Short mmCIF file of C-alpha atoms in Angstrom, two decimals:
data_model
loop_
_atom_site.label_atom_id
_atom_site.label_comp_id
_atom_site.label_asym_id
_atom_site.label_seq_id
_atom_site.Cartn_x
_atom_site.Cartn_y
_atom_site.Cartn_z
CA MET Y 1 0.00 0.00 0.00
CA ILE Y 2 2.82 2.40 0.87
CA GLN Y 3 4.29 1.96 -2.62
CA TYR Y 4 1.10 3.31 -4.21
CA LEU Y 5 1.08 6.31 -1.93
CA ALA Y 6 4.78 6.95 -2.66
CA ALA Y 7 4.20 6.64 -6.40
CA GLY Y 8 1.26 9.03 -6.23
CA VAL Y 9 3.24 11.60 -4.29
CA VAL Y 10 6.22 11.38 -6.66
CA LEU Y 11 3.91 11.66 -9.68
CA ALA Y 12 2.59 14.93 -8.27
CA PHE Y 13 5.89 16.53 -9.32
CA PRO Y 14 5.53 16.07 -13.10
CA ALA Y 15 1.81 16.86 -12.90
CA LEU Y 16 2.46 20.16 -11.13
CA VAL Y 17 5.28 21.29 -13.44
CA ILE Y 18 3.10 20.49 -16.47
CA MET Y 19 0.29 22.54 -14.91
CA ALA Y 20 2.74 25.41 -14.40
CA ALA Y 21 3.89 25.25 -18.01
CA LEU Y 22 0.34 25.25 -19.36
CA LYS Y 23 -0.68 28.14 -17.13
CA ASP Y 24 2.42 30.14 -18.09
CA ALA Y 25 1.92 29.53 -21.81
CA THR Y 26 -1.72 30.60 -21.68
CA SER Y 27 -1.56 33.50 -19.21
CA TYR Y 28 2.10 34.43 -18.63
CA THR Y 29 1.65 33.67 -14.94
CA ILE Y 30 2.56 30.76 -12.70
CA PRO Y 31 0.31 30.62 -9.65
CA ASN Y 32 2.14 30.67 -6.32
CA ALA Y 33 -0.03 27.70 -5.32
CA ILE Y 34 1.84 25.43 -7.75
CA SER Y 35 5.27 26.27 -6.36
CA ALA Y 36 3.88 26.12 -2.81
CA ALA Y 37 2.41 22.68 -3.50
CA LEU Y 38 5.77 21.46 -4.78
CA LEU Y 39 7.44 22.75 -1.60
CA ALA Y 40 4.78 21.24 0.65
CA ILE Y 41 4.74 17.81 -0.97
CA PHE Y 42 8.52 17.33 -1.12
CA PRO Y 43 8.96 16.41 2.58
CA LEU Y 44 6.22 13.81 2.26
CA ALA Y 45 7.91 12.33 -0.81
CA ALA Y 46 11.27 12.26 0.96
CA LEU Y 47 9.70 10.57 3.98
CA LEU Y 48 7.75 7.97 1.99
CA LEU Y 49 10.83 7.08 -0.04
CA ALA Y 50 13.07 7.00 3.04
CA LEU Y 51 15.47 9.54 1.59
CA PRO Y 52 18.44 9.79 3.99
CA LEU Y 53 18.71 13.05 5.92
CA PRO Y 54 21.99 14.08 4.20
CA SER Y 55 20.24 13.66 0.84
CA VAL Y 56 17.32 15.78 2.00
CA ALA Y 57 19.81 18.45 3.10
CA LEU Y 58 21.50 18.30 -0.31
CA HIS Y 59 18.12 18.69 -2.03
CA ALA Y 60 17.38 21.69 0.19
CA GLY Y 61 20.77 23.23 -0.59
CA ILE Y 62 20.26 22.82 -4.31
CA GLY Y 63 16.78 24.29 -4.04
CA PHE Y 64 18.16 27.26 -2.10
CA ALA Y 65 20.96 27.81 -4.65
CA ALA Y 66 18.35 27.70 -7.43
CA LEU Y 67 16.24 30.23 -5.52
CA LEU Y 68 19.21 32.60 -5.29
CA ALA Y 69 19.94 32.14 -9.00
CA GLY Y 70 16.28 32.68 -9.82
CA MET Y 71 16.16 35.83 -7.72
CA ALA Y 72 19.23 37.16 -9.54
CA MET Y 73 17.67 36.39 -12.94
CA PHE Y 74 14.44 38.06 -11.80
CA ALA Y 75 16.35 41.14 -10.59
CA LEU Y 76 18.03 41.37 -13.99
CA GLY Y 77 14.65 41.14 -15.71
CA TRP Y 78 15.48 37.87 -17.46
CA ILE Y 79 12.61 35.86 -15.96
CA GLY Y 80 9.45 36.53 -13.97
CA GLY Y 81 8.93 35.94 -10.28
CA GLY Y 82 6.80 32.86 -10.88
CA ASP Y 83 9.54 31.40 -13.04
CA ALA Y 84 12.12 31.95 -10.28
CA LYS Y 85 9.91 30.23 -7.69
CA LEU Y 86 9.12 27.30 -10.00
CA PHE Y 87 12.83 26.92 -10.85
CA ALA Y 88 13.72 26.70 -7.14
CA ALA Y 89 10.86 24.33 -6.26
CA ALA Y 90 11.77 22.00 -9.13
CA ALA Y 91 15.45 22.04 -8.16
CA LEU Y 92 14.47 21.08 -4.61
CA TRP Y 93 12.73 17.96 -5.94
CA LEU Y 94 15.49 16.97 -8.34
CA GLY Y 95 18.54 17.20 -6.11
CA TRP Y 96 21.95 16.04 -7.29
CA PRO Y 97 22.99 14.98 -9.96
CA ALA Y 98 19.59 15.54 -11.57
CA GLY Y 99 19.91 19.27 -10.76
CA LEU Y 100 22.68 19.56 -13.32
CA THR Y 101 20.58 17.74 -15.92
CA PHE Y 102 17.71 20.08 -15.01
CA LEU Y 103 19.85 23.18 -15.50
CA VAL Y 104 21.22 22.09 -18.88
CA ALA Y 105 17.87 20.83 -20.16
CA THR Y 106 16.13 24.03 -19.03
CA CYS Y 107 18.71 26.16 -20.85
CA LEU Y 108 18.34 24.10 -24.03
CA ALA Y 109 14.54 24.15 -23.80
CA GLY Y 110 14.64 27.91 -23.20
CA GLY Y 111 16.72 28.39 -26.34
CA ALA Y 112 14.35 26.22 -28.36
CA LEU Y 113 11.37 28.10 -26.93
CA ALA Y 114 12.92 31.45 -27.82
CA MET Y 115 13.66 30.29 -31.37
CA GLY Y 116 10.11 28.99 -31.71
CA LEU Y 117 8.66 32.28 -30.51
CA ILE Y 118 10.90 34.27 -32.83
CA THR Y 119 9.59 32.17 -35.70
CA LEU Y 120 5.99 32.47 -34.48
CA ARG Y 121 6.39 36.24 -34.19
CA SER Y 122 7.77 36.62 -37.71
CA VAL Y 123 5.89 38.75 -40.22
CA TRP Y 124 5.16 35.61 -42.25
CA LEU Y 125 3.43 33.59 -39.53
CA ARG Y 126 1.92 36.24 -37.28
CA PRO Y 127 -1.10 36.96 -39.55
CA TYR Y 128 -2.11 33.29 -39.43
CA VAL Y 129 -1.68 33.02 -35.69
CA MET Y 130 -3.78 36.08 -34.94
CA SER Y 131 -6.95 34.22 -35.96
CA GLY Y 132 -6.36 31.56 -33.29
CA PRO Y 133 -7.13 31.61 -29.58
CA ALA Y 134 -6.28 34.82 -27.74
CA TRP Y 135 -3.55 33.19 -25.65
CA PHE Y 136 -1.85 31.84 -28.78
CA ALA Y 137 -2.11 35.21 -30.53
CA ARG Y 138 -0.47 36.78 -27.47
CA LEU Y 139 2.46 34.36 -27.82
CA ALA Y 140 2.93 35.68 -31.35
CA ALA Y 141 2.81 39.35 -30.36
CA PRO Y 142 6.13 41.09 -31.06
CA GLY Y 143 7.83 42.33 -27.93
CA GLU Y 144 5.82 40.03 -25.64
CA ASN Y 145 7.65 38.16 -22.91
CA VAL Y 146 8.73 34.53 -23.04
CA PRO Y 147 6.73 32.10 -20.87
CA TYR Y 148 9.88 30.56 -19.43
CA GLY Y 149 7.88 28.26 -17.17
CA VAL Y 150 7.49 26.08 -20.27
CA ALA Y 151 11.27 25.65 -20.49
CA ILE Y 152 11.57 25.05 -16.75
CA ALA Y 153 8.93 22.31 -16.95
CA ALA Y 154 10.67 20.71 -19.93
CA GLY Y 155 13.96 20.74 -18.05
CA ALA Y 156 12.33 19.26 -14.95
CA LEU Y 157 10.67 16.49 -16.92
CA ALA Y 158 13.97 15.68 -18.64
CA ALA Y 159 15.71 15.41 -15.25
CA VAL Y 160 13.07 13.36 -13.40
CA PRO Y 161 14.38 9.96 -14.56
CA VAL Y 162 17.81 10.59 -12.98
CA SER Y 163 16.54 12.15 -9.75
CA PRO Y 164 17.20 10.43 -6.41
CA LEU Y 165 13.47 10.40 -5.73
CA MET Y 166 12.84 8.25 -8.79
CA ALA Y 167 15.67 5.97 -7.68
CA GLY Y 168 13.94 5.73 -4.29
CA LEU Y 169 10.75 4.66 -6.04
CA ALA Y 170 12.49 1.79 -7.90
CA PRO Y 171 12.22 -0.78 -5.07
CA PHE Y 172 8.43 -0.32 -5.09
CA VAL Y 173 8.04 -0.95 -8.81
#
């Protein structure tokens, strides 16, 4: 029975980052509730998977370092506040070495997202996009921001398979 509860708790992570990406893509906001849920559920996941205390401390340190990096990027105007909070909450869950995979995958996904938006915002495609849903037309608006939560979610999903929490789930599978 405990294995099903552990699996459900661990699966909350990808579900929540996907929700954040969808919300960011459609509204350019990431609700604080999503990042707060990630923070609140992590201790339960660590407990259910019997993550050793030094590992939990390492996860917390990586999450804190990601929060500082996110705050710096926010201060520089590179990302929004919701992006910074989501970045830190995801890093908390992923730990080490998945945190490095998360960082690299997020950077690559961010570059791909930016290239896609540049293409979408081109004078050739924009007229076709404007007849679509309002949120999609907003993505194509020149000068609009980049919903970086999409890249953060892609990076998190790419790093999940190598995270210590997924390794902790293996004995239950």
